[in-house]
mmCIF file of C-alpha atoms in Angstrom:
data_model
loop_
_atom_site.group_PDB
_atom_site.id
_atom_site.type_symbol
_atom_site.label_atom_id
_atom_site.label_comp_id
_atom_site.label_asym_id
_atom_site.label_seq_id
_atom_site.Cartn_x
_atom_site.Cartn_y
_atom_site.Cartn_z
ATOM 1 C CA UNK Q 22 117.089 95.214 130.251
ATOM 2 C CA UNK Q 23 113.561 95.021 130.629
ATOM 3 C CA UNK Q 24 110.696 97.314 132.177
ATOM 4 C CA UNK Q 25 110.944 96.069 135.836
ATOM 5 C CA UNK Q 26 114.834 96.793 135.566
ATOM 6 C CA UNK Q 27 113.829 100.477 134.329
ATOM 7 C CA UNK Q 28 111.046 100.327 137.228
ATOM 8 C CA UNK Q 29 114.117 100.370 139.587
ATOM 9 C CA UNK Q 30 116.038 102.959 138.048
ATOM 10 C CA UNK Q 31 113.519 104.929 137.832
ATOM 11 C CA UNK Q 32 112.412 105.005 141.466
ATOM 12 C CA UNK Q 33 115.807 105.513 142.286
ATOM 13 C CA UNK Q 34 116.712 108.499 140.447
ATOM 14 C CA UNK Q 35 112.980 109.895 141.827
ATOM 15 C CA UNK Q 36 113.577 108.979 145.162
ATOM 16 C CA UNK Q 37 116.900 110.309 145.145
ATOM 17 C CA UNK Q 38 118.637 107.421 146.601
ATOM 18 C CA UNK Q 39 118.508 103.363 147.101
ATOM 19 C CA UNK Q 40 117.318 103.587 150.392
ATOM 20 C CA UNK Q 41 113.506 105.562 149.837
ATOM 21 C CA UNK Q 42 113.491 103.822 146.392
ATOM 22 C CA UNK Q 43 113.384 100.091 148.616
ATOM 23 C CA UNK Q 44 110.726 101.854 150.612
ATOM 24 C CA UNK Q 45 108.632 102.752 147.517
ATOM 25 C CA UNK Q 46 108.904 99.365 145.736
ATOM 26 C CA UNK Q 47 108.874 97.426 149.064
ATOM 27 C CA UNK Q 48 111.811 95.750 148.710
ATOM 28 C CA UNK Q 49 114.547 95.659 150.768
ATOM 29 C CA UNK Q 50 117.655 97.443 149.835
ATOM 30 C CA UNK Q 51 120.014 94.892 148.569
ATOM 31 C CA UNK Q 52 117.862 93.499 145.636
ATOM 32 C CA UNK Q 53 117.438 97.632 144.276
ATOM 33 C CA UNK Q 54 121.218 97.668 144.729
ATOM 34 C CA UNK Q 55 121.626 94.236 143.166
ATOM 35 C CA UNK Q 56 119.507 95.055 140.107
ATOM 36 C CA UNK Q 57 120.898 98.380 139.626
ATOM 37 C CA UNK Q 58 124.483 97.266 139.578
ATOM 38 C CA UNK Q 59 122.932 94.362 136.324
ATOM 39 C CA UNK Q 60 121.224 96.796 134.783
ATOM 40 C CA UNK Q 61 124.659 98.440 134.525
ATOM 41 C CA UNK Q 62 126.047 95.079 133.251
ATOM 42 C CA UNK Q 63 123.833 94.735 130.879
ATOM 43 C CA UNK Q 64 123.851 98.154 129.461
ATOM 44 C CA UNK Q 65 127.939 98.397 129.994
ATOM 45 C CA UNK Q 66 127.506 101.696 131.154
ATOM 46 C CA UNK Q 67 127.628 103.037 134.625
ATOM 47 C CA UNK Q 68 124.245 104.993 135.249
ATOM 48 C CA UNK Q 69 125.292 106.856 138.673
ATOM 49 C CA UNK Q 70 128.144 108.289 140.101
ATOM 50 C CA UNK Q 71 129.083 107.365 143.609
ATOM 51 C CA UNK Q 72 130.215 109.178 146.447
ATOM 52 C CA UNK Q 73 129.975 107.206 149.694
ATOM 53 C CA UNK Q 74 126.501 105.787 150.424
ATOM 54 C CA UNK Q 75 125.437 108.756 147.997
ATOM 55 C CA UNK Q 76 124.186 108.871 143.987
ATOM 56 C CA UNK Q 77 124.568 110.984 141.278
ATOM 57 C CA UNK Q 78 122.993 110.850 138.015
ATOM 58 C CA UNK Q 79 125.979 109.950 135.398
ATOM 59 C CA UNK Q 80 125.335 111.710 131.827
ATOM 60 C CA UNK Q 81 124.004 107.783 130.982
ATOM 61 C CA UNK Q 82 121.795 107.515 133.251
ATOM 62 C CA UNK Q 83 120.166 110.959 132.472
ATOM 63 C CA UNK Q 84 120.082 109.423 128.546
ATOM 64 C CA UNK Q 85 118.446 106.152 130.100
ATOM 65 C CA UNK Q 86 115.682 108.235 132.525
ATOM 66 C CA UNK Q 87 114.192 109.643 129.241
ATOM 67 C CA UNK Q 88 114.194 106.687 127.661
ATOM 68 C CA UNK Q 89 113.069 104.689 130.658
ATOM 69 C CA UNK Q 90 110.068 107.155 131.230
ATOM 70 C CA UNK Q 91 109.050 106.992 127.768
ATOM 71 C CA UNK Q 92 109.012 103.181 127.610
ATOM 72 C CA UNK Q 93 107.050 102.962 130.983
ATOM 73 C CA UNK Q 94 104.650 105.431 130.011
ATOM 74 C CA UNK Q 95 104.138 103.267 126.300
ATOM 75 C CA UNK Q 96 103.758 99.834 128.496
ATOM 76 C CA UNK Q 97 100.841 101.057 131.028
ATOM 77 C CA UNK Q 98 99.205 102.860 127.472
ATOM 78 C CA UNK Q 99 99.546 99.452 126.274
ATOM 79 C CA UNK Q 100 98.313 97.559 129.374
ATOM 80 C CA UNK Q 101 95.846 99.960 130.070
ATOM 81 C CA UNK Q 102 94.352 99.589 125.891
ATOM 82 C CA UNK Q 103 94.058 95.775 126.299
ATOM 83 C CA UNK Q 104 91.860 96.135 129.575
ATOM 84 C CA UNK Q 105 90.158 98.785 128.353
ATOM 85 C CA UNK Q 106 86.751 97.736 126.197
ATOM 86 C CA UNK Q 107 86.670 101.439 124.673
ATOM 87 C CA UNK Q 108 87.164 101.078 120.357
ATOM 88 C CA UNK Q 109 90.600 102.091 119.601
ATOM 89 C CA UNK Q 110 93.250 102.060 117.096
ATOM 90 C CA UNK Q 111 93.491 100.969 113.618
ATOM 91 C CA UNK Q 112 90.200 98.768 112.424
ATOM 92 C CA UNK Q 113 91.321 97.162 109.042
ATOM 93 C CA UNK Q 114 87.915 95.625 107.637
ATOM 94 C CA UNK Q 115 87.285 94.098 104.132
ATOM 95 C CA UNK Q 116 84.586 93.683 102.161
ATOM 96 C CA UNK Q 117 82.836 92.626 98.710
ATOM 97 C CA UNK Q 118 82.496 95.086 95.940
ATOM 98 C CA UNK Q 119 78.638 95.499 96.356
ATOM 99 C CA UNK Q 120 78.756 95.598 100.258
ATOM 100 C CA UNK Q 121 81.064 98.763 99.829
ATOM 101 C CA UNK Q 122 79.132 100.646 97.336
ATOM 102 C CA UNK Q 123 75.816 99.952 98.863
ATOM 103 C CA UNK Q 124 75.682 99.186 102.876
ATOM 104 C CA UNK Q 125 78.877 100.786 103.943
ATOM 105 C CA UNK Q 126 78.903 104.363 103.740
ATOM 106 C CA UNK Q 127 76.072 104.867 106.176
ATOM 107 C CA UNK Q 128 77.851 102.640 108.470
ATOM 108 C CA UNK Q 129 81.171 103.537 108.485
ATOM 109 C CA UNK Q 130 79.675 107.110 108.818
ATOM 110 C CA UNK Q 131 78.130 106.066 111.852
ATOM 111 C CA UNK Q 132 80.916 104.139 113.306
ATOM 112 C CA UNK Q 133 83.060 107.317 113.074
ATOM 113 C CA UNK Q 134 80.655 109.455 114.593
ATOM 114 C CA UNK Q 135 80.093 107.081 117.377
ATOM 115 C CA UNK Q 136 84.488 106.189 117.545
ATOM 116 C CA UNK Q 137 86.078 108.828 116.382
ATOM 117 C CA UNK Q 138 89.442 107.847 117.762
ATOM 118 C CA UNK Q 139 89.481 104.676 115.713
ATOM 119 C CA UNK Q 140 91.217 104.892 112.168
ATOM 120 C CA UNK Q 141 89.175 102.664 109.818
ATOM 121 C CA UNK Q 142 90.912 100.951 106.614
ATOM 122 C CA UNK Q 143 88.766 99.516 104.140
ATOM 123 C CA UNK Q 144 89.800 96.830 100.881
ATOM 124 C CA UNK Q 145 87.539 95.244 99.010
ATOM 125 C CA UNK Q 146 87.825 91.780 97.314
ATOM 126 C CA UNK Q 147 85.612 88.273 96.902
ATOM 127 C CA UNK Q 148 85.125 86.223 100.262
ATOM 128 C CA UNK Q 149 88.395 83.689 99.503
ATOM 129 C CA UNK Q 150 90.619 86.923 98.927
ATOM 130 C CA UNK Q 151 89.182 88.501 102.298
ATOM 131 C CA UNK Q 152 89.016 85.038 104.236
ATOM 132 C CA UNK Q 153 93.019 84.604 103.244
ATOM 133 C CA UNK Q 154 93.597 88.570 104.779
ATOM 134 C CA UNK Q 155 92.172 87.299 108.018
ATOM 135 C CA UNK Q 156 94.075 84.744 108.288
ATOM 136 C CA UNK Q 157 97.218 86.279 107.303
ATOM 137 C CA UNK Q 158 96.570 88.796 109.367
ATOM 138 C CA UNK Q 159 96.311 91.978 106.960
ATOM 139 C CA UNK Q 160 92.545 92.678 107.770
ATOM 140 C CA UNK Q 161 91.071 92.482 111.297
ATOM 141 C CA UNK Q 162 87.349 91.704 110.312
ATOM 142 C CA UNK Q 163 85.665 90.930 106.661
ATOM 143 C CA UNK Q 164 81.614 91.528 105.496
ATOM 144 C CA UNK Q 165 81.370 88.491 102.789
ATOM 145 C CA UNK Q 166 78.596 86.651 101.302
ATOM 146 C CA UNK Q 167 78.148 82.707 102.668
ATOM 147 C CA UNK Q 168 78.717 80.039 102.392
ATOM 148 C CA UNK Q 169 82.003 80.240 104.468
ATOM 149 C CA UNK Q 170 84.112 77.877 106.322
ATOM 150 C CA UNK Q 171 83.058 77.564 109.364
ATOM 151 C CA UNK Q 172 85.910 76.239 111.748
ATOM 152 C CA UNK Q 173 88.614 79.477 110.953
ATOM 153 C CA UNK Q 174 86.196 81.790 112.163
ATOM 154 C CA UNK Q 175 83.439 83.813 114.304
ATOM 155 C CA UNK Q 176 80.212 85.050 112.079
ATOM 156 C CA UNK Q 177 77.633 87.309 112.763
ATOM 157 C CA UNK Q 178 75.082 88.143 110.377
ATOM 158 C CA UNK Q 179 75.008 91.378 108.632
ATOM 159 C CA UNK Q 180 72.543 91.822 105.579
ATOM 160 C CA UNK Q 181 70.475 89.547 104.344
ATOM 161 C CA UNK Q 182 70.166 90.719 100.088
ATOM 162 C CA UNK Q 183 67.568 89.878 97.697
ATOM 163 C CA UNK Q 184 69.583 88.622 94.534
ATOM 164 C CA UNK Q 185 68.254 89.180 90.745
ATOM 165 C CA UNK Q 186 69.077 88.786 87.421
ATOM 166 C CA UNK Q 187 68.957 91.847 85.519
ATOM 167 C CA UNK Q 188 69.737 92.648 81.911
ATOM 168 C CA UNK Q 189 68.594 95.310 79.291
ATOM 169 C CA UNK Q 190 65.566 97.223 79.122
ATOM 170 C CA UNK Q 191 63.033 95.305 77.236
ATOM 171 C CA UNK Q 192 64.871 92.075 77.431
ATOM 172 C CA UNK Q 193 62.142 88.923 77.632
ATOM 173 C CA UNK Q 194 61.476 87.074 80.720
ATOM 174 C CA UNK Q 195 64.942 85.079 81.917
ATOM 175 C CA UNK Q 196 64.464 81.851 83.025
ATOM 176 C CA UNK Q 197 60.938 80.400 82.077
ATOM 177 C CA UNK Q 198 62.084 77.792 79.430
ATOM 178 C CA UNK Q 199 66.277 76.435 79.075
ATOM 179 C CA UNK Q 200 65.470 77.197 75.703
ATOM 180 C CA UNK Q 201 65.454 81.181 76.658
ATOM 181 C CA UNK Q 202 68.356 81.508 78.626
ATOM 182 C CA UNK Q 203 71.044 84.106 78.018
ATOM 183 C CA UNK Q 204 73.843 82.984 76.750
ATOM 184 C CA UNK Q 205 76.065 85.277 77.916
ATOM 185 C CA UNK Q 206 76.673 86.397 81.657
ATOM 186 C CA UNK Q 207 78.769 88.924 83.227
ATOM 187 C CA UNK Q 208 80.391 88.418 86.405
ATOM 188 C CA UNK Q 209 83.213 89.151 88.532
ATOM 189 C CA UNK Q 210 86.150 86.493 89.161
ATOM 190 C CA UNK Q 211 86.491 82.936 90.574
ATOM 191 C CA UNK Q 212 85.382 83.312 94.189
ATOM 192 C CA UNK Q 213 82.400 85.595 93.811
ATOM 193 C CA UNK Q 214 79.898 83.616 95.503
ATOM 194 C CA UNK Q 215 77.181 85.408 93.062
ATOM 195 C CA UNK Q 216 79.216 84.072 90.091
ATOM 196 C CA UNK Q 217 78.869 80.665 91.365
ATOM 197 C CA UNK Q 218 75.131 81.611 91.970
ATOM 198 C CA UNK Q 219 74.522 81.965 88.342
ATOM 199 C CA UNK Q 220 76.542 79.241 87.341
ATOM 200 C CA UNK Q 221 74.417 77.241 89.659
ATOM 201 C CA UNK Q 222 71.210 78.037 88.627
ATOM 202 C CA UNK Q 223 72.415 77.402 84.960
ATOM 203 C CA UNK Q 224 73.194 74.073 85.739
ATOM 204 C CA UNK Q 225 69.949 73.710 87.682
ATOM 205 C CA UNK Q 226 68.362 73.930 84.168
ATOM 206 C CA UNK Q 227 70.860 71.579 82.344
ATOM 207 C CA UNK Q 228 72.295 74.850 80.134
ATOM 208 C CA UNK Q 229 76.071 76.962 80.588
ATOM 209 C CA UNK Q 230 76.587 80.048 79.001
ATOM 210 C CA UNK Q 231 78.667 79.911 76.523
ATOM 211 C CA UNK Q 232 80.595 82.954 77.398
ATOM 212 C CA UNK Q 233 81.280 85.056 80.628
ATOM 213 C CA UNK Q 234 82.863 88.316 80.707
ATOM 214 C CA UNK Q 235 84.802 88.898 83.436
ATOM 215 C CA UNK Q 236 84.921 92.363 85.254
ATOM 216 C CA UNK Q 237 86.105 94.024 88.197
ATOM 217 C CA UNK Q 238 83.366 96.847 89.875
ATOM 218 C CA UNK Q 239 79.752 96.811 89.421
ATOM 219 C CA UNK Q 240 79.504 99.916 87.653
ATOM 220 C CA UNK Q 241 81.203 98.532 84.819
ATOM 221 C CA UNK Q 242 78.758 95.497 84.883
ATOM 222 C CA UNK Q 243 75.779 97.515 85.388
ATOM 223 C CA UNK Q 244 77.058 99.758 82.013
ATOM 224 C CA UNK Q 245 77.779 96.215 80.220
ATOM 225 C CA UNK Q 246 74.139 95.133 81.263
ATOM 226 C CA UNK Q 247 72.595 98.465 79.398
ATOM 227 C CA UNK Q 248 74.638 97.644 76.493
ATOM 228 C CA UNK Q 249 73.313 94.433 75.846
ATOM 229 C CA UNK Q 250 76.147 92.437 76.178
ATOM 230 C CA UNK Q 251 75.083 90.177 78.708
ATOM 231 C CA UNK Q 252 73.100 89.493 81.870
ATOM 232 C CA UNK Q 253 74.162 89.759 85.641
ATOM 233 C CA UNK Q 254 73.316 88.288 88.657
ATOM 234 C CA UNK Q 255 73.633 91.348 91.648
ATOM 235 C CA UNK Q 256 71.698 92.099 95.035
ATOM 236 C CA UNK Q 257 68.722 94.416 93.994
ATOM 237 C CA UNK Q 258 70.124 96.735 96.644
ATOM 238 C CA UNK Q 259 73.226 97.971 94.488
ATOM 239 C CA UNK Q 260 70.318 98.978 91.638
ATOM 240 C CA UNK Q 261 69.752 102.061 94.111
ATOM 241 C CA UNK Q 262 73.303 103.773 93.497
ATOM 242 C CA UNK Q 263 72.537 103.149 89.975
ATOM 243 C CA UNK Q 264 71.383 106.244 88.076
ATOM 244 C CA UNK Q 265 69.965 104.907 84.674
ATOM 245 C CA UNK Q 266 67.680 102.127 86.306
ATOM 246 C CA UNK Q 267 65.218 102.950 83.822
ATOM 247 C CA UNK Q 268 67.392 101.155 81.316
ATOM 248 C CA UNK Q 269 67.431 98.224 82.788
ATOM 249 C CA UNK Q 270 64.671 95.037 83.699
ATOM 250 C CA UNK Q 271 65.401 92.880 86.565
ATOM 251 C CA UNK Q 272 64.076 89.265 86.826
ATOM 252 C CA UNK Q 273 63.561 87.533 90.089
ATOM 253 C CA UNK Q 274 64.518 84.177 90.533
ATOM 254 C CA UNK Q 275 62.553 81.595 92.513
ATOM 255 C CA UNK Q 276 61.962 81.835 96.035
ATOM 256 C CA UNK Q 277 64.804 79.142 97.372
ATOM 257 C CA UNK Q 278 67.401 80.792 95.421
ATOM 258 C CA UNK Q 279 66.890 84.466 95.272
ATOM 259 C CA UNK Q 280 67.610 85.087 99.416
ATOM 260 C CA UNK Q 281 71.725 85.865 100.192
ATOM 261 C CA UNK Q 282 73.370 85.916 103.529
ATOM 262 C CA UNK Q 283 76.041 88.809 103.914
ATOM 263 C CA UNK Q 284 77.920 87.757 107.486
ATOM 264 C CA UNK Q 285 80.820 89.754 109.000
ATOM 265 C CA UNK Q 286 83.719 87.310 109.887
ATOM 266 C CA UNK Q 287 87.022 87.413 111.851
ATOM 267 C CA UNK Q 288 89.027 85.136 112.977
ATOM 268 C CA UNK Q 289 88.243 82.438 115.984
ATOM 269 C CA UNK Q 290 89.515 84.038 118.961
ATOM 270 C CA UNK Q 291 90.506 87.320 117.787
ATOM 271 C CA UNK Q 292 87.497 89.524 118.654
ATOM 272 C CA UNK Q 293 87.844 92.775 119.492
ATOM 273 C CA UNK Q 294 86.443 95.901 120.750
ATOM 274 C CA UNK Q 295 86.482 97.465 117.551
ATOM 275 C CA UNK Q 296 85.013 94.039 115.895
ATOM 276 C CA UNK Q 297 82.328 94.549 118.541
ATOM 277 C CA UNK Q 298 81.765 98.043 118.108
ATOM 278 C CA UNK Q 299 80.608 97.106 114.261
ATOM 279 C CA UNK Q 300 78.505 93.983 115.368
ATOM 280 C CA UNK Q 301 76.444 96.345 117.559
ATOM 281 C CA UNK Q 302 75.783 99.045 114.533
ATOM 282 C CA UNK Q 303 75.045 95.927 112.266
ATOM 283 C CA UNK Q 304 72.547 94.727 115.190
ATOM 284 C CA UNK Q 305 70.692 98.160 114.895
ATOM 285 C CA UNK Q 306 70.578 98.302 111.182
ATOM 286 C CA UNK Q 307 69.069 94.998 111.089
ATOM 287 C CA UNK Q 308 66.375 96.219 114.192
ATOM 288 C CA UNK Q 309 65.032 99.235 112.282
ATOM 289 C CA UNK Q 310 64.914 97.298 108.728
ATOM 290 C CA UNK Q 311 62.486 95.117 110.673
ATOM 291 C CA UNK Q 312 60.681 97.798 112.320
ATOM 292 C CA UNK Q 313 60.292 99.675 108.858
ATOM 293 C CA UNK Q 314 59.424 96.028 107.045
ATOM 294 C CA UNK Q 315 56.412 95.633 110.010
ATOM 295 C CA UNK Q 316 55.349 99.068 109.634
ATOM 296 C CA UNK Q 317 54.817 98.440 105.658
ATOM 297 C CA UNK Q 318 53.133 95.427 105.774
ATOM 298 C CA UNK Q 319 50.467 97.140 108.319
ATOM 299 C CA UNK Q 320 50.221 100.072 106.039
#
């Protein structure tokens, strides 16, 4: 059975016999009749009663017609949503932990307003974690922080973040001499690309920490950071959800390493109109950033 098959038996039962059915479909009579009597076969059911050159609906067939309307109806939806450019559907996106709390709300707020009809899903995890979703298939889209491999995927750029050091209130300058150098970072797993960040610009000075506490959300890092425990490395945009900046100093780090690309990714091939829908809102975002950046500088 498949949907031309129901085509047929559709148009027939319509129609009310083979004959207008043929006319409908333009084809001649003997192929309706022919693929009919199969569908038949194929269902081992008989779908009309016969009398003469005349049909009657058999209790089957009525069964099959709402079925068969219900299928049809689903297959032009379907047709009809992959020609169609419009946003739709379910939009699974990923992204990291500091994207979330910081750039998305005021985008996925104005993605709903402007596509209401599309359902958005949201998990959050470290660019490996989120690369391996697309590829499996369990997220449509990702925002993560580069580097990224280049070949698996499409890229546009999203954010571009100012990255800092930051540690308690009153805490000394970070990074003039090796000597000074924390000794203790906090940071997020294997994978973070602003864990490998800091480990980098460690190494850059010939020093390690000696310990690293691993943690899971940057509100818990931020609160580990006021207690002393260690230092961080985080884009200065997340300080802005955080309430007690006051206890807090932030050290920049030199001008080659302080400047972080945030790209949304999807897999090569697989673009979308919901994918696209995002890319345009990210486009915009990035327009009036630069619009407000001129307007400061001329101020």
């Amino acid at each position: 059975m498949d949907l031309s098959d129901l085509r047929i038996f559709v148009a027939v039962v319509r129609e009310g016999g083979v004959t207008r059915a043929a006319e409908r479909l333009h084809r001649v009579q003997s192929n309706v009749t022919t693929r009919i009597r199969q569908l038949e076969e194929d269902l081992g059911v008989g779908l009309f009663i016969r009398e003469g050159k005349r049909l009657h609906l058999a209790p089957q067939g009525q069964v099959l017609f709402g079925y068969a309307n219900r299928l049809l109806a689903l297959a032009d939806e379907a047709r009809d949503a992959l020609q169609d450019a419009k946003p739709r559907g379910t939009f699974r996106l990923g992204a990291m932990e500091s994207t979330a709390a910081v750039r998305l709300p005021g985008l996925l707020s104005e993605y709903h307003q402007r596509h209401p009809g599309v359902v958005l899903e949201l998990r959050t995890g470290n660019p490996q974690v989120l690369a391996s979703a697309i590829l499996a298939g369990d997220i449509d889209a990702a925002l993560v922080a580069e580097p990224i491999a280049d070949e698996p995927f499409e890229k546009a750029p999203a954010f571009e973040e100012e990255l800092v050091i930051i540690a308690a209130a009153n805490h000394p300058p970070i990074g003039k001499k090796s000597s000074d150098l924390p000794r203790t970072i906090i940071v997020f797993e294997h994978g973070c690309p602003h864990r490998k960040r800091l480990e980098d610009w460690y190494a850059k000075r010939s020093e390690m920490p000696e310990r690293m506490i691993e943690l899971a959300s940057y509100h818990a890092m931020l609160g580990c950071v006021v207690a002393g425990m260690g230092v961080a490395l985080i884009p200065k945009s997340v300080l802005a959800t955080f309430p007690d900046r006051k206890l807090l100093s932030v050290h920049p780090l030199g001008r080659t390493e302080n400047r972080a690309w945030t790209v949304l990714i999807w897999r090569r091939g697989a673009g979308s109109a919901n994918i696209q829908a995002l890319r345009e809102i990210l486009q915009g975002s990035r327009l009036a950033g630069h619009r407000q950046a001129r307007t400061a500088r001329t101020v």
